[in-house]
Amino acid sequence: MRIVVFCCENSAYQAARQSRLPAEVDLIRLPCGGRVEVLHLLRAFEGGADGVLVLTCQEDNCQSLHGSARARHRVEYAKEILKEIGIDPERLQWHPVTSNMGPRFQKIVADMVEGLKLASA
Amino acid sequence: MARWGAFICDGAGVDESSLAGAEVVVTTTLPPQAGDLACKLIGTWTRYNLDGGILIGAVPELVEELLKESLRQAGLDPFRLVVVDLRGRDKEGKDREIKAALTRARHLEPTHWAKAKVEQRALIIGGGAAGLQAALSLRQLGLPVLIVEKEESLGGRLGKLDGLYPYDVDPQGWIKSTIATLQEDPEVEILTASKPLALAGQVGDFILEVQTPTGAVTRRGGAVVLALGSKVRWPQESGLEPGPRVVGLSRLDELTRFRLRHKKVAFLLDLDELGSRVGTLSALRGALRIKDNWGSEVHVLCRHLKVDGKPLESMYRKARDMGVLFFKYEEFPQVTESGEEVTLQFKDPDLEYMVVEEAYDLLIVEEEILPAGEELMEAWSVSQPANVRLYPVATNRKGIYMVGCCRDEMDFPGAIQDGTVAAGEIYALLGEGDLLYEEDRVKVRSEKCVFCLTCVRICPHGAAEIDLVQEAAFINPAACQACGMCAADCPAQAIVYKGFDNEGIMAQLEMGGR
């Protein structure tokens, strides 16, 4: 199993540093949630990811004002594409995580792992 | 071929074979203390003439920041330090992290730094308390300032008050002495009865056009302070009409200057559900003034009295000692005006919802205080949403700051603090005389740009500009805050973000594939 986690450097990446992560997680560090492209999300699946997470700042606290909101919109758009090509859109998720939310980061990843296990069973 | 060094923190438990890659020319174990770590890192980096370093181990964010700063000071490229924080990862996870870091490192190009001379001068729009304090602090730090004020004289709303807290600061005295200090100073230019027309340029070199009574003038400065103040709005929704018996709280000083001696006065606060602390403060101040000047009977009606600030609690106690009565209401009081009197009828929850009916000969109503200068901010694409990353005085645009009541409701000490903080930030920006920035972190490849201006539209930091000569967009490197939003949205893929370009991200994605 492989989970790709796109992390905003300012928030989720800092949370990742405080959490215990399963081996199957690949962290991709981004300067801001707004940097993530639909192409990246789809390419992650193409590259063999079973689940993709986009974890960015709280929408009100994005250093680039609407970077986090844009990340969420792109995830929503990519979910539509996944649906069309027959991949469960739940395999792609967006969540806001602040830099001090290590346990929440861990929980989101654990939930994703759990969900994927159920899906493959 | 690039020469990379691998730096493994003591006790990281990393198998050096996982670093197998032609680029790594040296592997060093680093001591656990951050200071020693920086010395050894920089020493090895220079000795082996490395192009970059991969730092592996338990590396908290603060240590990363410290090391990057040390590299910067040593004249090395902090962006070429790839940090792999292995805390919380097991054996397999560590290997994946290291592999990803090597992939990332392979796609990193050297950073080009540029230095630009800055205009060592701050342009302050608004000469109220916050603006004046910013000017004063900047002068103490040695930077020249320009103050643009729309009114004939400096002082803003504070200048119209007779006294601040009854027994504390004398605002007129403060304003007088501040203005005198600034006027004597040859490095301070004051333009009164003037209006800012346009702002061009970016951080380090803003160009401000000002309409003065004698014509338009242009001034340059490295930073801009917006001290636009606030405006007062009558609470129309309440159904109350201003008149001789019903006045707004902001007019209190005009009234108490005269010896009208109203016998019985009421303050009506919290007209919107939340109310404001500044409203409570003004009402307490007003109640004390009226007690002092007129000796009237004073009632204060509120939903909740907000006394959680330094002078507030003591003012409240003082007011009670002087005989001011405080009432609470939940449902908005019934107000009837008849001839010489205004009658209020309300139920006080603390009096077991007993109906209270009182007649007053003056009702003072709390108005809504709104930030001023929205048009200006929109025209200059400046915004300051409630965002912890901008708190307290920074805005979305580098080099533009907001202070005082235009960013939040605040009292005099708050405005003073804002002015001081902004001055400190500006000194950090302009004090050295030049601005160091990365020349090509985010760059438009003009041959690929189709001039759709998507980046200009979406850039949250106002850094994307139009280059009419090249017919292409241009990301101003000094103003860019490197979020990469433009690179993600550019339909022509014309914008490259060095270090976070598509090739690098894709390579990391494919690395773990099967």
mmCIF file of N, CA and C in Angstrom, chain B residues 15-95:
data_model
loop_
_atom_site.group_PDB
_atom_site.id
_atom_site.type_symbol
_atom_site.label_atom_id
_atom_site.label_comp_id
_atom_site.label_asym_id
_atom_site.label_seq_id
_atom_site.Cartn_x
_atom_site.Cartn_y
_atom_site.Cartn_z
ATOM 1 N N ASP B 15 21.209 3.885 7.777
ATOM 2 C CA ASP B 15 22.169 3.055 7.088
ATOM 3 C C ASP B 15 22.757 3.875 5.938
ATOM 4 N N GLU B 16 24.084 4.032 5.937
ATOM 5 C CA GLU B 16 24.683 4.898 4.923
ATOM 6 C C GLU B 16 24.486 4.362 3.510
ATOM 7 N N SER B 17 24.221 3.068 3.400
ATOM 8 C CA SER B 17 24.054 2.506 2.058
ATOM 9 C C SER B 17 22.800 3.060 1.378
ATOM 10 N N SER B 18 21.850 3.545 2.207
ATOM 11 C CA SER B 18 20.635 4.099 1.607
ATOM 12 C C SER B 18 20.949 5.418 0.891
ATOM 13 N N LEU B 19 22.143 5.917 1.113
ATOM 14 C CA LEU B 19 22.509 7.180 0.472
ATOM 15 C C LEU B 19 23.241 6.952 -0.839
ATOM 16 N N ALA B 20 23.393 5.680 -1.213
ATOM 17 C CA ALA B 20 24.134 5.372 -2.426
ATOM 18 C C ALA B 20 23.610 6.174 -3.593
ATOM 19 N N GLY B 21 24.436 7.025 -4.086
ATOM 20 C CA GLY B 21 24.078 7.878 -5.212
ATOM 21 C C GLY B 21 25.332 8.616 -5.570
ATOM 22 N N ALA B 22 25.587 8.796 -6.806
ATOM 23 C CA ALA B 22 26.875 9.341 -7.233
ATOM 24 C C ALA B 22 27.107 10.744 -6.692
ATOM 25 N N GLU B 23 26.011 11.470 -6.412
ATOM 26 C CA GLU B 23 26.181 12.878 -6.053
ATOM 27 C C GLU B 23 26.779 13.079 -4.668
ATOM 28 N N VAL B 24 26.583 12.107 -3.792
ATOM 29 C CA VAL B 24 27.023 12.322 -2.415
ATOM 30 C C VAL B 24 28.530 12.101 -2.317
ATOM 31 N N VAL B 25 29.266 13.166 -2.062
ATOM 32 C CA VAL B 25 30.722 13.068 -2.038
ATOM 33 C C VAL B 25 31.261 12.931 -0.627
ATOM 34 N N VAL B 26 30.459 13.281 0.351
ATOM 35 C CA VAL B 26 30.954 13.183 1.713
ATOM 36 C C VAL B 26 29.789 12.888 2.655
ATOM 37 N N THR B 27 30.046 12.057 3.641
ATOM 38 C CA THR B 27 29.028 11.777 4.646
ATOM 39 C C THR B 27 29.614 12.106 6.008
ATOM 40 N N THR B 28 28.928 12.923 6.737
ATOM 41 C CA THR B 28 29.447 13.372 8.025
ATOM 42 C C THR B 28 28.400 13.127 9.100
ATOM 43 N N THR B 29 28.874 12.748 10.261
ATOM 44 C CA THR B 29 27.950 12.649 11.392
ATOM 45 C C THR B 29 27.998 13.964 12.151
ATOM 46 N N LEU B 30 26.829 14.468 12.480
ATOM 47 C CA LEU B 30 26.767 15.776 13.128
ATOM 48 C C LEU B 30 26.469 15.625 14.615
ATOM 49 N N PRO B 31 27.022 16.539 15.421
ATOM 50 C CA PRO B 31 26.730 16.518 16.855
ATOM 51 C C PRO B 31 25.284 16.939 17.118
ATOM 52 N N PRO B 32 24.738 16.574 18.274
ATOM 53 C CA PRO B 32 23.325 16.855 18.530
ATOM 54 C C PRO B 32 22.998 18.327 18.782
ATOM 55 N N GLN B 33 23.957 19.139 19.232
ATOM 56 C CA GLN B 33 23.610 20.529 19.535
ATOM 57 C C GLN B 33 23.513 21.365 18.268
ATOM 58 N N ALA B 34 22.509 22.217 18.235
ATOM 59 C CA ALA B 34 22.243 22.979 17.013
ATOM 60 C C ALA B 34 23.407 23.900 16.642
ATOM 61 N N GLY B 35 24.022 24.537 17.627
ATOM 62 C CA GLY B 35 25.101 25.472 17.337
ATOM 63 C C GLY B 35 26.293 24.774 16.720
ATOM 64 N N ASP B 36 26.736 23.660 17.353
ATOM 65 C CA ASP B 36 27.859 22.879 16.822
ATOM 66 C C ASP B 36 27.504 22.364 15.442
ATOM 67 N N LEU B 37 26.241 22.000 15.322
ATOM 68 C CA LEU B 37 25.744 21.458 14.063
ATOM 69 C C LEU B 37 25.982 22.444 12.924
ATOM 70 N N ALA B 38 25.647 23.713 13.184
ATOM 71 C CA ALA B 38 25.813 24.744 12.152
ATOM 72 C C ALA B 38 27.289 24.869 11.760
ATOM 73 N N CYS B 39 28.189 24.879 12.771
ATOM 74 C CA CYS B 39 29.619 25.025 12.501
ATOM 75 C C CYS B 39 30.109 23.905 11.611
ATOM 76 N N LYS B 40 29.764 22.683 12.001
ATOM 77 C CA LYS B 40 30.275 21.536 11.268
ATOM 78 C C LYS B 40 29.692 21.486 9.855
ATOM 79 N N LEU B 41 28.412 21.818 9.770
ATOM 80 C CA LEU B 41 27.733 21.814 8.469
ATOM 81 C C LEU B 41 28.417 22.791 7.517
ATOM 82 N N ILE B 42 28.622 24.012 7.990
ATOM 83 C CA ILE B 42 29.202 25.043 7.128
ATOM 84 C C ILE B 42 30.659 24.707 6.809
ATOM 85 N N GLY B 43 31.373 24.198 7.832
ATOM 86 C CA GLY B 43 32.777 23.824 7.624
ATOM 87 C C GLY B 43 32.910 22.781 6.529
ATOM 88 N N THR B 44 32.138 21.710 6.639
ATOM 89 C CA THR B 44 32.228 20.630 5.651
ATOM 90 C C THR B 44 31.792 21.123 4.281
ATOM 91 N N TRP B 45 30.726 21.908 4.289
ATOM 92 C CA TRP B 45 30.172 22.428 3.036
ATOM 93 C C TRP B 45 31.254 23.201 2.263
ATOM 94 N N THR B 46 31.954 24.090 2.961
ATOM 95 C CA THR B 46 32.959 24.911 2.274
ATOM 96 C C THR B 46 34.197 24.083 1.933
ATOM 97 N N ARG B 47 34.595 23.190 2.854
ATOM 98 C CA ARG B 47 35.817 22.416 2.619
ATOM 99 C C ARG B 47 35.672 21.554 1.367
ATOM 100 N N TYR B 48 34.534 20.915 1.239
ATOM 101 C CA TYR B 48 34.345 20.037 0.082
ATOM 102 C C TYR B 48 33.729 20.763 -1.111
ATOM 103 N N ASN B 49 33.566 22.058 -0.971
ATOM 104 C CA ASN B 49 33.001 22.871 -2.043
ATOM 105 C C ASN B 49 31.699 22.254 -2.574
ATOM 106 N N LEU B 50 30.783 22.015 -1.656
ATOM 107 C CA LEU B 50 29.555 21.306 -2.015
ATOM 108 C C LEU B 50 28.563 22.212 -2.749
ATOM 109 N N ASP B 51 27.732 21.586 -3.538
ATOM 110 C CA ASP B 51 26.627 22.318 -4.170
ATOM 111 C C ASP B 51 25.400 22.321 -3.273
ATOM 112 N N GLY B 52 25.362 21.371 -2.355
ATOM 113 C CA GLY B 52 24.207 21.329 -1.486
ATOM 114 C C GLY B 52 24.381 20.270 -0.422
ATOM 115 N N GLY B 53 23.450 20.235 0.502
ATOM 116 C CA GLY B 53 23.551 19.271 1.582
ATOM 117 C C GLY B 53 22.216 18.615 1.877
ATOM 118 N N ILE B 54 22.292 17.362 2.285
ATOM 119 C CA ILE B 54 21.083 16.670 2.733
ATOM 120 C C ILE B 54 21.270 16.411 4.221
ATOM 121 N N LEU B 55 20.391 16.957 4.998
ATOM 122 C CA LEU B 55 20.502 16.834 6.443
ATOM 123 C C LEU B 55 19.491 15.802 6.917
ATOM 124 N N ILE B 56 19.993 14.777 7.576
ATOM 125 C CA ILE B 56 19.124 13.655 7.932
ATOM 126 C C ILE B 56 19.133 13.450 9.443
ATOM 127 N N GLY B 57 17.974 13.311 10.016
ATOM 128 C CA GLY B 57 17.911 13.025 11.436
ATOM 129 C C GLY B 57 16.685 13.636 12.066
ATOM 130 N N ALA B 58 16.716 13.791 13.379
ATOM 131 C CA ALA B 58 15.615 14.449 14.071
ATOM 132 C C ALA B 58 15.872 15.945 13.963
ATOM 133 N N VAL B 59 15.218 16.576 13.014
ATOM 134 C CA VAL B 59 15.470 17.999 12.774
ATOM 135 C C VAL B 59 14.184 18.786 12.970
ATOM 136 N N PRO B 60 14.005 19.371 14.139
ATOM 137 C CA PRO B 60 12.803 20.184 14.345
ATOM 138 C C PRO B 60 12.850 21.432 13.465
ATOM 139 N N GLU B 61 11.677 22.032 13.296
ATOM 140 C CA GLU B 61 11.564 23.190 12.406
ATOM 141 C C GLU B 61 12.511 24.313 12.813
ATOM 142 N N LEU B 62 12.620 24.548 14.133
ATOM 143 C CA LEU B 62 13.457 25.659 14.592
ATOM 144 C C LEU B 62 14.906 25.451 14.214
ATOM 145 N N VAL B 63 15.368 24.187 14.335
ATOM 146 C CA VAL B 63 16.751 23.891 13.986
ATOM 147 C C VAL B 63 16.953 24.110 12.490
ATOM 148 N N GLU B 64 15.971 23.685 11.710
ATOM 149 C CA GLU B 64 16.056 23.880 10.257
ATOM 150 C C GLU B 64 16.183 25.367 9.931
ATOM 151 N N GLU B 65 15.336 26.169 10.558
ATOM 152 C CA GLU B 65 15.363 27.609 10.320
ATOM 153 C C GLU B 65 16.727 28.184 10.700
ATOM 154 N N LEU B 66 17.222 27.758 11.858
ATOM 155 C CA LEU B 66 18.504 28.263 12.362
ATOM 156 C C LEU B 66 19.640 27.924 11.406
ATOM 157 N N LEU B 67 19.647 26.685 10.942
ATOM 158 C CA LEU B 67 20.716 26.252 10.037
ATOM 159 C C LEU B 67 20.646 27.014 8.719
ATOM 160 N N LYS B 68 19.422 27.214 8.229
ATOM 161 C CA LYS B 68 19.280 27.935 6.964
ATOM 162 C C LYS B 68 19.766 29.373 7.112
ATOM 163 N N GLU B 69 19.454 29.953 8.247
ATOM 164 C CA GLU B 69 19.902 31.318 8.499
ATOM 165 C C GLU B 69 21.428 31.363 8.581
ATOM 166 N N SER B 70 22.017 30.363 9.250
ATOM 167 C CA SER B 70 23.487 30.303 9.355
ATOM 168 C C SER B 70 24.098 30.189 7.966
ATOM 169 N N LEU B 71 23.513 29.347 7.127
ATOM 170 C CA LEU B 71 24.032 29.184 5.765
ATOM 171 C C LEU B 71 23.966 30.505 5.008
ATOM 172 N N ARG B 72 22.831 31.176 5.159
ATOM 173 C CA ARG B 72 22.641 32.450 4.476
ATOM 174 C C ARG B 72 23.742 33.427 4.897
ATOM 175 N N GLN B 73 23.993 33.459 6.216
ATOM 176 C CA GLN B 73 24.996 34.395 6.719
ATOM 177 C C GLN B 73 26.397 34.014 6.262
ATOM 178 N N ALA B 74 26.607 32.706 6.031
ATOM 179 C CA ALA B 74 27.923 32.259 5.585
ATOM 180 C C ALA B 74 28.066 32.404 4.071
ATOM 181 N N GLY B 75 27.054 32.951 3.425
ATOM 182 C CA GLY B 75 27.124 33.147 1.979
ATOM 183 C C GLY B 75 26.823 31.890 1.190
ATOM 184 N N LEU B 76 26.232 30.888 1.840
ATOM 185 C CA LEU B 76 25.866 29.661 1.133
ATOM 186 C C LEU B 76 24.358 29.687 0.846
ATOM 187 N N ASP B 77 23.929 28.766 0.011
ATOM 188 C CA ASP B 77 22.542 28.804 -0.442
ATOM 189 C C ASP B 77 21.630 27.985 0.478
ATOM 190 N N PRO B 78 20.805 28.641 1.282
ATOM 191 C CA PRO B 78 19.964 27.881 2.223
ATOM 192 C C PRO B 78 18.946 26.978 1.530
ATOM 193 N N PHE B 79 18.582 27.317 0.297
ATOM 194 C CA PHE B 79 17.601 26.489 -0.405
ATOM 195 C C PHE B 79 18.188 25.166 -0.869
ATOM 196 N N ARG B 80 19.525 25.073 -0.804
ATOM 197 C CA ARG B 80 20.166 23.835 -1.233
ATOM 198 C C ARG B 80 20.391 22.899 -0.049
ATOM 199 N N LEU B 81 19.790 23.221 1.067
ATOM 200 C CA LEU B 81 19.843 22.289 2.190
ATOM 201 C C LEU B 81 18.512 21.538 2.220
ATOM 202 N N VAL B 82 18.582 20.264 1.887
ATOM 203 C CA VAL B 82 17.365 19.464 1.892
ATOM 204 C C VAL B 82 17.292 18.755 3.240
ATOM 205 N N VAL B 83 16.209 19.008 3.955
ATOM 206 C CA VAL B 83 16.100 18.461 5.301
ATOM 207 C C VAL B 83 15.193 17.241 5.302
ATOM 208 N N VAL B 84 15.669 16.174 5.912
ATOM 209 C CA VAL B 84 14.849 14.975 6.061
ATOM 210 C C VAL B 84 14.641 14.772 7.552
ATOM 211 N N ASP B 85 13.432 15.032 7.992
ATOM 212 C CA ASP B 85 13.134 14.867 9.408
ATOM 213 C C ASP B 85 12.598 13.455 9.610
ATOM 214 N N LEU B 86 13.375 12.646 10.306
ATOM 215 C CA LEU B 86 13.015 11.231 10.392
ATOM 216 C C LEU B 86 12.236 10.875 11.652
ATOM 217 N N ARG B 87 11.895 11.885 12.432
ATOM 218 C CA ARG B 87 11.161 11.575 13.661
ATOM 219 C C ARG B 87 9.852 10.900 13.303
ATOM 220 N N GLY B 88 9.536 9.888 14.037
ATOM 221 C CA GLY B 88 8.239 9.242 13.836
ATOM 222 C C GLY B 88 8.193 8.293 12.650
ATOM 223 N N ARG B 89 9.320 8.030 11.997
ATOM 224 C CA ARG B 89 9.298 7.098 10.875
ATOM 225 C C ARG B 89 10.023 5.805 11.258
ATOM 226 N N ASP B 90 9.512 4.682 10.764
ATOM 227 C CA ASP B 90 10.188 3.410 11.020
ATOM 228 C C ASP B 90 11.237 3.169 9.928
ATOM 229 N N LYS B 91 11.873 1.995 9.964
ATOM 230 C CA LYS B 91 12.993 1.698 9.062
ATOM 231 C C LYS B 91 12.628 1.937 7.596
ATOM 232 N N GLU B 92 11.490 1.362 7.168
ATOM 233 C CA GLU B 92 11.111 1.491 5.766
ATOM 234 C C GLU B 92 10.764 2.941 5.423
ATOM 235 N N GLY B 93 10.081 3.579 6.371
ATOM 236 C CA GLY B 93 9.709 4.971 6.171
ATOM 237 C C GLY B 93 10.928 5.860 6.020
ATOM 238 N N LYS B 94 11.966 5.571 6.811
ATOM 239 C CA LYS B 94 13.201 6.345 6.740
ATOM 240 C C LYS B 94 13.817 6.225 5.355
ATOM 241 N N ASP B 95 13.875 5.007 4.846
ATOM 242 C CA ASP B 95 14.455 4.794 3.520
ATOM 243 C C ASP B 95 13.693 5.577 2.457
#
